[in-house]
Amino acid sequence: MTRHPDSAAFDRRVFLGAGLALSAGALMGGGGKAPATSGLVLEEADVEYLQAGMAAGGWTSVDLVRRCQARIRALDRTGPKLNSVIELNPEALASARALDAERKAGKVRGPLHGIPVLIKDNIDTADRMKTTAGSLALGDAPVPKKDAFIVAKLRAAGAVLLGKTNLSEWANLRSTRSSSGWSGRGGQTRNPYALDRSPSGSSSGSGAATAASLCAVAVGTETDGSVVSPANASGLVGLKPTVGLLSRRGIIPISHTQDTAGPMTRTVRDAALLLGAMAGTDPGDAATREADARREVDYTRFLTKDGLKGARLGVVKNLLGVHAHVDDVILPALEALKAQGATLVDVELKSAAYDDAEFEVLLFEFKADLNAYLGGRGGAVKDLITLMSFNEQRRQEEMPFFGQELLQQAQAKGPLTDPAYLKALETCAQARRDITGLLEKHQLQALVGPTGGPAWLIDHVNGDSSSLSFSSPAAVAGCPHITVPAGFAFGLPVGLSFVGGPWQEGALLRLAFSFEQATRARRAPRFAATAAVPR
């Protein structure tokens, strides 16, 4: 890929003076009056800080939306051009005004009241925004009839939908040579820590935008790695919940067995708040039938600094010794766990026994689930066949770098009664037995290990080149998985993962929060042109 011509010339010091300070002129956008924000600093701001300012009258939700919009113009559209936000919500300011009026009248819905949130562009909204999974094929599709269930819950919690984020097109189930963060509609998202590096995916824009403080918090989706991997690449907290804690209704699907939405935030506390707002039973998603009984009313009650004291954690040793620079970050992180009172036990956890079966399940379910979604959505593209035909007709726009062989493989699969599918599904059940078996055998609260390696170079010729990942066991098992910033390798973030048994989000948040508070490893990105590799 040709490096963006503005990347080398971008001078952060100049931008700090003209952009992050966000002069009154920059904030006026569209002829509006600049908000009086009484010292508001948006970079790295957490929900608690933003709420405190609104409660004290220092700023309003309208101010926050305008500041986020200005920051998006300065960092996403110009400057380093992260290209993480695929569309801004034209109704965001109106929503913020209505929520400010509620606050003035004495009504505050909860901790997300008036908070700007970005969501991935595969999550339905019944408003003036598009929902496309990054594909031009859905650019003219009818607006979804209803908000996704989790979107309805976010609105009810008082969140302001700021816009939608770019992603790996079709959540990265299109080609074996795809580039994470590229879509036909949105182009290539860049990693804010090194602009020539991948943001990973498929929740690429949600990761990059949150890392760059273009929003307060964001929502991603995961089938296998699509929340935790971009969170790892962008120095974020990423939480993939137990499958069934959050509804998938209204989310463009890959797999009803593995799909889930999840929070992508700069702090563990914000992840807990966002998770609580979205969790719950949806009559339209049978997988969530236990969610109301299993969910916590307030996940922040688990957040204590001494949460690691007395914990027994299984260190997945087969993930160490794979990448020397990752070890340089993770080994001190393990020492930090021990310093906080945790006991570490060496274990081994591999996914080789079900890797092929997982892929088989995803292809079968992608065909069935996507065809059902497209058929219900309406429009010219109504199934995989018409989608592939569209891509061929618009090949120059949709397939300039890689093809659609995974769509073709999915189309070749039979129905969900096919013996090959049922056998693969049975094989994948081993993943949950592996995780719960280790937890029970060694009396562990969680398994820990590196989430993945540092971000790789964007390569539109060869595609992605990730060398290390801890996502598959929890993804296939449907178990919760949270990643927390652990440190940096040549200026590129590396995360530490905590994986638990089903419905153990609270326990994982407790461990993750304690680690986060002890290490304080997250650092804001500086939009470097490339990684800080010694010459």
XYZ file of C-alpha atoms in Angstrom:
535
model
C 0.000 0.000 0.000
C 1.225 3.515 -0.772
C 1.652 5.470 2.420
C -0.794 8.328 2.773
C 0.929 11.514 1.525
C -0.099 13.440 4.640
C 1.338 10.915 7.104
C 4.975 11.955 6.982
C 4.131 15.637 7.007
C 1.750 15.431 9.974
C 3.263 17.291 12.926
C 1.594 16.440 16.221
C 3.066 19.494 17.956
C 1.385 21.770 15.445
C -1.842 19.825 15.848
C -1.702 20.036 19.633
C -1.724 23.790 19.306
C -4.359 24.038 16.612
C -6.471 20.920 17.100
C -6.544 19.337 20.530
C -6.877 22.746 22.109
C -9.846 23.072 19.714
C -10.170 26.779 19.254
C -13.536 28.481 19.254
C -13.393 28.746 15.473
C -12.844 25.018 15.063
C -15.738 24.260 17.372
C -18.222 26.527 15.660
C -18.613 24.159 12.665
C -21.755 24.831 10.659
C -22.103 28.389 11.950
C -22.924 27.308 15.505
C -21.624 29.048 18.592
C -18.619 27.472 20.305
C -19.620 25.772 23.577
C -18.348 27.136 26.868
C -16.701 23.967 28.122
C -14.997 25.243 31.300
C -11.774 23.308 30.927
C -13.133 20.159 29.268
C -10.288 17.893 28.104
C -11.671 15.276 25.752
C -8.485 13.260 25.232
C -8.582 10.156 27.483
C -11.737 11.422 29.240
C -13.715 8.671 30.944
C -17.459 8.492 31.531
C -17.210 9.465 35.201
C -15.303 12.658 34.333
C -17.725 13.575 31.553
C -20.728 12.976 33.811
C -19.229 15.016 36.632
C -18.788 17.961 34.287
C -22.379 17.765 33.093
C -23.686 17.432 36.649
C -21.695 20.502 37.725
C -22.857 22.555 34.751
C -19.371 22.796 33.257
C -20.560 21.419 29.934
C -23.561 19.773 28.326
C -24.164 16.740 26.158
C -24.421 19.116 23.192
C -20.944 20.397 24.066
C -19.607 16.856 24.168
C -21.110 15.969 20.797
C -19.724 19.120 19.198
C -16.294 18.492 20.676
C -16.294 14.908 19.426
C -17.407 16.034 15.987
C -14.626 18.622 15.906
C -12.079 16.036 16.997
C -13.282 13.672 14.276
C -12.834 16.427 11.705
C -9.340 17.132 13.019
C -8.072 13.552 13.392
C -10.252 11.310 11.270
C -10.995 13.457 8.230
C -7.794 15.519 8.217
C -4.500 15.451 10.145
C -3.474 11.796 10.475
C -6.696 10.728 8.693
C -7.490 7.672 10.790
C -10.572 6.954 8.688
C -12.264 5.200 11.599
C -15.710 6.828 11.501
C -17.688 5.777 8.457
C -20.657 8.077 9.122
C -21.703 10.753 11.594
C -25.224 10.706 12.961
C -27.122 13.764 11.666
C -29.501 13.411 14.635
C -26.789 13.369 17.332
C -27.117 17.030 18.312
C -30.899 16.813 18.504
C -30.618 13.770 20.755
C -28.089 15.560 22.943
C -30.362 18.628 23.266
C -33.276 16.433 24.342
C -31.119 14.686 26.942
C -29.807 18.031 28.215
C -33.406 19.161 28.630
C -34.158 16.024 30.648
C -31.173 16.684 32.893
C -32.265 20.283 33.409
C -35.705 19.000 34.410
C -34.118 16.724 37.011
C -34.189 13.454 35.092
C -30.904 11.578 34.623
C -31.361 8.116 33.153
C -28.076 6.685 34.384
C -24.291 6.840 33.907
C -24.527 6.986 30.101
C -26.954 9.921 30.032
C -25.703 12.314 27.357
C -22.530 10.326 26.632
C -21.412 10.151 22.954
C -21.091 6.538 21.757
C -19.890 5.172 18.421
C -21.192 1.841 17.143
C -19.908 -0.490 14.454
C -21.480 -0.264 10.998
C -22.993 -3.726 11.195
C -25.455 -2.735 13.933
C -28.931 -1.682 12.810
C -30.285 1.777 13.540
C -33.749 2.846 12.405
C -32.686 6.430 11.772
C -30.947 8.503 9.089
C -27.732 6.492 9.226
C -26.963 3.551 6.964
C -26.162 0.029 8.154
C -23.911 -1.638 5.586
C -21.218 -3.867 7.167
C -18.880 -1.645 5.159
C -20.258 -2.914 1.844
C -21.439 -0.735 -1.018
C -23.960 -3.494 -1.690
C -26.101 -2.220 1.200
C -25.548 1.469 0.503
C -29.012 1.836 -1.018
C -30.745 -0.834 1.063
C -33.868 0.133 3.002
C -33.267 1.557 6.453
C -33.746 -1.181 9.076
C -37.296 -1.219 10.405
C -36.114 -1.283 14.024
C -33.071 -0.429 16.053
C -30.949 -3.402 17.032
C -31.965 -4.515 20.522
C -28.701 -3.256 22.047
C -29.154 0.096 20.289
C -32.633 0.447 21.789
C -31.126 -0.262 25.212
C -28.365 2.307 24.672
C -30.910 4.947 23.686
C -33.025 4.066 26.729
C -29.912 4.464 28.899
C -29.451 7.994 27.560
C -26.475 7.380 25.269
C -26.073 9.652 22.249
C -25.322 7.751 19.057
C -22.513 9.852 17.624
C -22.109 7.802 14.461
C -20.920 4.506 13.035
C -17.439 3.104 12.661
C -15.632 1.491 9.767
C -14.859 -2.213 9.892
C -13.339 -5.074 7.985
C -16.030 -5.559 5.362
C -18.625 -8.196 6.286
C -16.796 -8.489 9.632
C -13.824 -10.021 7.785
C -15.542 -13.084 6.362
C -14.953 -12.283 2.701
C -11.418 -13.235 1.704
C -8.362 -15.108 2.956
C -6.244 -12.131 1.845
C -8.305 -9.370 3.391
C -6.832 -6.313 5.073
C -8.320 -5.647 8.515
C -10.049 -2.286 8.665
C -10.686 -2.055 4.906
C -14.164 -1.876 3.467
C -15.514 -0.899 0.083
C -17.619 1.824 1.649
C -15.152 3.104 4.232
C -11.682 2.477 2.834
C -8.738 1.663 5.118
C -8.761 2.516 8.824
C -5.336 3.285 10.309
C -3.838 2.450 13.670
C -3.485 5.645 15.762
C -0.229 4.395 17.326
C 1.482 3.978 13.931
C -0.389 5.070 10.843
C 1.170 2.424 8.600
C 0.071 -0.358 10.961
C -3.153 -2.350 10.970
C -5.922 -1.463 13.426
C -6.765 -5.190 13.370
C -10.406 -6.116 13.087
C -13.063 -6.558 12.399
C -14.125 -3.813 14.853
C -11.314 -1.691 13.469
C -12.975 1.702 13.520
C -14.451 1.212 16.989
C -10.942 0.479 18.246
C -9.088 3.264 16.471
C -11.763 5.890 17.232
C -11.893 5.054 20.927
C -8.106 5.002 21.236
C -7.973 8.456 19.638
C -10.715 9.783 21.972
C -13.102 10.521 19.103
C -15.886 9.263 21.382
C -16.335 8.381 25.022
C -16.870 4.658 24.397
C -17.656 2.416 21.434
C -19.387 -0.845 20.624
C -17.787 -3.572 18.531
C -18.884 -7.072 17.591
C -16.999 -10.350 17.703
C -17.253 -13.787 16.200
C -13.619 -14.694 16.865
C -11.256 -11.909 17.916
C -13.097 -8.953 16.424
C -13.390 -7.080 19.738
C -10.316 -8.233 21.639
C -7.862 -8.106 18.719
C -8.486 -4.474 17.686
C -8.598 -3.555 21.379
C -5.158 -5.145 21.733
C -3.871 -3.268 18.678
C -5.180 0.092 19.912
C -4.314 -0.151 23.609
C -7.904 -0.532 24.804
C -10.039 -2.540 27.144
C -12.117 -4.885 25.007
C -14.756 -7.183 26.472
C -16.296 -10.084 24.568
C -19.155 -11.264 26.792
C -20.647 -14.710 27.172
C -22.658 -15.453 24.039
C -26.253 -14.760 25.060
C -25.642 -11.946 27.538
C -26.218 -9.356 24.782
C -28.802 -9.693 22.053
C -27.664 -10.118 18.448
C -31.004 -9.140 16.929
C -30.405 -6.362 14.453
C -26.692 -7.076 14.039
C -25.553 -8.210 10.584
C -24.533 -11.789 11.366
C -21.795 -14.289 10.764
C -22.613 -17.007 13.297
C -25.483 -17.398 15.744
C -23.227 -19.764 17.698
C -20.405 -17.284 18.272
C -21.563 -13.725 17.489
C -21.831 -11.103 20.215
C -21.431 -7.373 20.629
C -19.061 -5.996 23.250
C -17.651 -2.799 24.807
C -14.452 -1.154 23.555
C -13.269 1.474 26.026
C -10.227 3.194 27.481
C -10.901 1.970 31.026
C -12.277 -1.135 32.705
C -14.865 0.969 34.554
C -16.260 2.298 31.288
C -16.447 -1.253 29.913
C -18.467 -2.268 32.978
C -20.858 0.649 32.492
C -21.356 -0.020 28.794
C -21.837 -3.751 29.335
C -24.506 -3.118 31.949
C -26.422 -0.837 29.617
C -26.562 -3.409 26.798
C -27.041 -6.731 28.659
C -30.431 -8.364 28.959
C -32.943 -10.871 27.620
C -34.422 -10.227 24.183
C -37.479 -12.287 23.177
C -36.193 -11.993 19.606
C -32.917 -13.790 20.355
C -33.328 -17.218 21.959
C -29.669 -17.275 23.017
C -30.431 -14.513 25.558
C -33.119 -16.408 27.462
C -30.900 -16.593 30.579
C -29.503 -13.065 30.280
C -31.854 -11.299 32.706
C -31.235 -13.960 35.351
C -27.479 -13.940 34.770
C -26.756 -10.252 34.219
C -25.690 -7.835 36.924
C -27.635 -4.649 37.539
C -24.349 -2.834 38.154
C -21.085 -4.389 36.993
C -19.072 -1.607 38.614
C -19.697 -3.209 42.018
C -16.969 -5.729 41.124
C -14.321 -3.064 40.642
C -11.935 -3.111 43.587
C -8.210 -2.381 43.549
C -7.476 -5.523 45.567
C -9.416 -7.739 43.173
C -6.345 -9.881 42.438
C -5.637 -10.670 46.078
C -6.055 -14.407 46.621
C -6.968 -15.066 42.964
C -5.716 -18.224 41.243
C -4.950 -17.642 37.570
C -3.902 -20.103 34.892
C -1.073 -18.809 32.696
C -1.464 -20.246 29.180
C 2.183 -21.156 28.705
C 1.902 -22.180 25.047
C 1.265 -18.496 24.229
C 4.645 -17.524 25.676
C 7.918 -18.022 23.831
C 6.122 -17.338 20.539
C 7.001 -13.640 20.137
C 9.985 -12.220 22.038
C 8.696 -8.651 22.068
C 5.338 -9.818 23.410
C 7.127 -11.751 26.155
C 8.989 -8.566 27.083
C 5.607 -7.021 27.917
C 3.713 -10.005 29.286
C 6.322 -11.440 31.653
C 6.449 -8.207 33.715
C 2.626 -8.143 33.580
C 2.549 -11.610 35.138
C 4.881 -10.387 37.865
C 2.457 -7.514 38.478
C -0.354 -10.050 38.953
C 1.696 -11.845 41.577
C 2.625 -8.578 43.276
C -1.088 -7.882 43.685
C -1.609 -11.188 45.475
C -2.504 -13.601 42.657
C -1.219 -17.172 42.495
C -0.179 -18.232 38.989
C -0.505 -21.795 37.732
C 0.945 -22.934 34.408
C -1.600 -24.486 32.038
C -1.847 -25.308 28.343
C -4.786 -24.424 26.126
C -4.765 -25.047 22.386
C -7.459 -24.698 19.736
C -5.998 -27.039 17.113
C -8.589 -29.721 17.880
C -11.435 -27.501 16.706
C -9.904 -24.830 14.441
C -11.065 -26.517 11.236
C -14.458 -27.324 12.731
C -14.926 -23.693 13.769
C -14.315 -22.501 10.216
C -16.813 -25.065 8.915
C -19.453 -23.875 11.398
C -18.879 -20.239 10.465
C -19.297 -20.902 6.736
C -22.532 -22.859 7.220
C -24.008 -20.329 9.644
C -22.880 -17.303 7.643
C -24.856 -18.532 4.641
C -27.971 -19.289 6.665
C -27.847 -16.276 8.967
C -26.835 -13.646 6.398
C -29.439 -14.844 3.909
C -32.079 -14.535 6.622
C -30.899 -11.030 7.552
C -30.750 -9.793 3.952
C -34.117 -11.323 3.133
C -35.673 -9.467 6.049
C -33.891 -6.212 5.296
C -35.237 -5.936 1.756
C -33.622 -4.350 -1.270
C -31.828 -5.599 -4.353
C -29.200 -7.572 -2.432
C -31.278 -10.256 -0.772
C -28.854 -13.181 -0.331
C -25.256 -14.303 -0.822
C -25.781 -14.928 -4.522
C -26.967 -11.384 -5.257
C -24.246 -10.005 -2.976
C -21.512 -11.773 -4.922
C -23.069 -10.636 -8.184
C -23.011 -7.026 -6.951
C -19.338 -7.347 -6.023
C -18.503 -8.638 -9.497
C -20.380 -5.770 -11.122
C -18.576 -3.242 -8.886
C -15.255 -5.102 -8.849
C -13.097 -1.981 -9.136
C -14.651 -0.500 -5.981
C -15.353 -3.649 -3.980
C -12.465 -5.925 -4.948
C -9.428 -3.774 -5.806
C -7.185 -5.653 -3.343
C -8.778 -9.007 -2.502
C -11.595 -11.231 -3.644
C -14.652 -12.928 -2.164
C -13.596 -16.561 -1.949
C -15.041 -16.955 1.551
C -18.439 -15.800 0.314
C -18.147 -18.407 -2.435
C -17.187 -21.112 0.055
C -20.126 -20.207 2.270
C -22.541 -20.280 -0.666
C -21.379 -23.814 -1.483
C -22.481 -25.073 1.929
C -25.754 -26.889 2.508
C -28.490 -26.286 5.105
C -28.004 -26.413 8.878
C -29.279 -29.998 8.848
C -26.202 -31.086 6.893
C -24.288 -33.851 8.761
C -21.004 -32.043 8.101
C -22.304 -28.981 9.955
C -23.691 -30.989 12.850
C -20.410 -32.881 13.231
C -18.395 -29.639 13.195
C -20.732 -28.120 15.794
C -20.244 -31.128 18.048
C -16.460 -30.857 17.672
C -16.565 -27.180 18.665
C -18.262 -28.079 21.945
C -14.823 -29.230 23.083
C -13.741 -25.590 23.466
C -16.046 -24.934 26.421
C -15.085 -28.224 28.037
C -11.412 -27.282 27.694
C -11.867 -23.919 29.426
C -14.202 -25.027 32.177
C -12.130 -28.166 32.705
C -8.950 -26.166 33.351
C -10.749 -23.744 35.636
C -12.234 -26.568 37.693
C -9.158 -28.811 37.769
C -6.861 -26.087 39.052
C -9.506 -24.101 40.973
C -8.848 -21.021 38.848
C -10.781 -17.756 38.556
C -9.483 -17.131 35.031
C -6.950 -18.019 32.362
C -4.436 -15.335 31.383
C -2.065 -14.769 28.488
C -1.118 -12.290 25.774
C -4.106 -11.189 23.701
C -2.019 -11.004 20.557
C 1.080 -9.538 19.005
C 1.784 -5.901 18.139
C -0.030 -4.509 15.109
C 1.365 -5.630 11.744
C 1.969 -3.441 8.700
C -1.025 -2.699 6.485
C -0.492 -4.773 3.338
C -3.052 -4.674 0.557
C -0.974 -7.054 -1.547
C -0.641 -9.996 0.827
C -3.295 -9.203 3.425
C -3.061 -9.543 7.215
C -0.077 -11.180 8.882
C -0.978 -11.704 12.540
C 1.306 -14.202 14.296
C -0.229 -14.654 17.762
C -3.788 -14.749 19.059
C -5.610 -15.880 22.210
C -9.104 -15.260 20.863
C -10.297 -18.633 19.546
C -10.821 -20.712 22.715
C -13.210 -18.206 24.319
C -14.825 -17.370 20.986
C -15.653 -20.968 20.115
C -16.653 -21.745 23.710
C -18.935 -18.703 23.949
C -17.080 -17.716 27.130
C -16.206 -14.177 28.290
C -12.834 -12.668 27.432
C -11.468 -9.263 28.442
C -8.216 -7.670 27.311
C -6.459 -4.866 29.211
C -3.456 -2.763 28.080
C -0.249 -4.313 29.433
C 2.503 -2.301 27.733
C 4.190 -1.492 24.447
C 6.574 -3.072 21.960
C 8.289 -0.387 19.857
C 5.448 1.985 20.638
C 2.764 -0.560 19.666
C 0.264 -1.716 22.321
C 0.162 -5.254 23.704
C -2.717 -6.466 25.888
C -3.152 -9.051 28.636
C -6.204 -11.304 28.391
C -8.395 -12.749 31.132
C -10.714 -15.593 30.041
C -13.374 -17.047 32.344
C -16.246 -19.480 32.475
C -19.733 -18.700 31.158
C -21.452 -15.687 32.783
C -18.333 -14.732 34.755
C -18.072 -11.178 33.431
C -18.149 -9.717 36.928
C -15.222 -11.845 38.094
C -13.192 -10.942 34.999
C -13.924 -7.239 35.448
C -12.699 -7.480 39.048
C -9.391 -9.042 37.966
C -8.959 -6.717 34.989
C -9.652 -3.601 37.065
C -7.144 -4.590 39.719
C -4.484 -5.199 37.053
C -5.321 -1.925 35.293
C -5.062 0.095 38.494
C -1.769 -1.545 39.467
C -0.067 -1.044 36.101
C -1.689 2.005 34.464
C -0.208 0.789 31.172
C -2.468 2.649 28.741
C -0.998 5.682 26.972
C -2.754 7.948 24.490
C -1.652 7.520 20.866
C 0.642 10.073 19.265
C -0.239 9.318 15.623
C 3.309 8.410 14.595
C 3.904 7.742 10.919
C 5.471 4.377 11.762
C 6.524 2.244 14.733
C 9.420 3.321 16.955
C 11.813 0.667 15.623
C 15.551 1.381 16.167
C 17.406 2.074 12.940
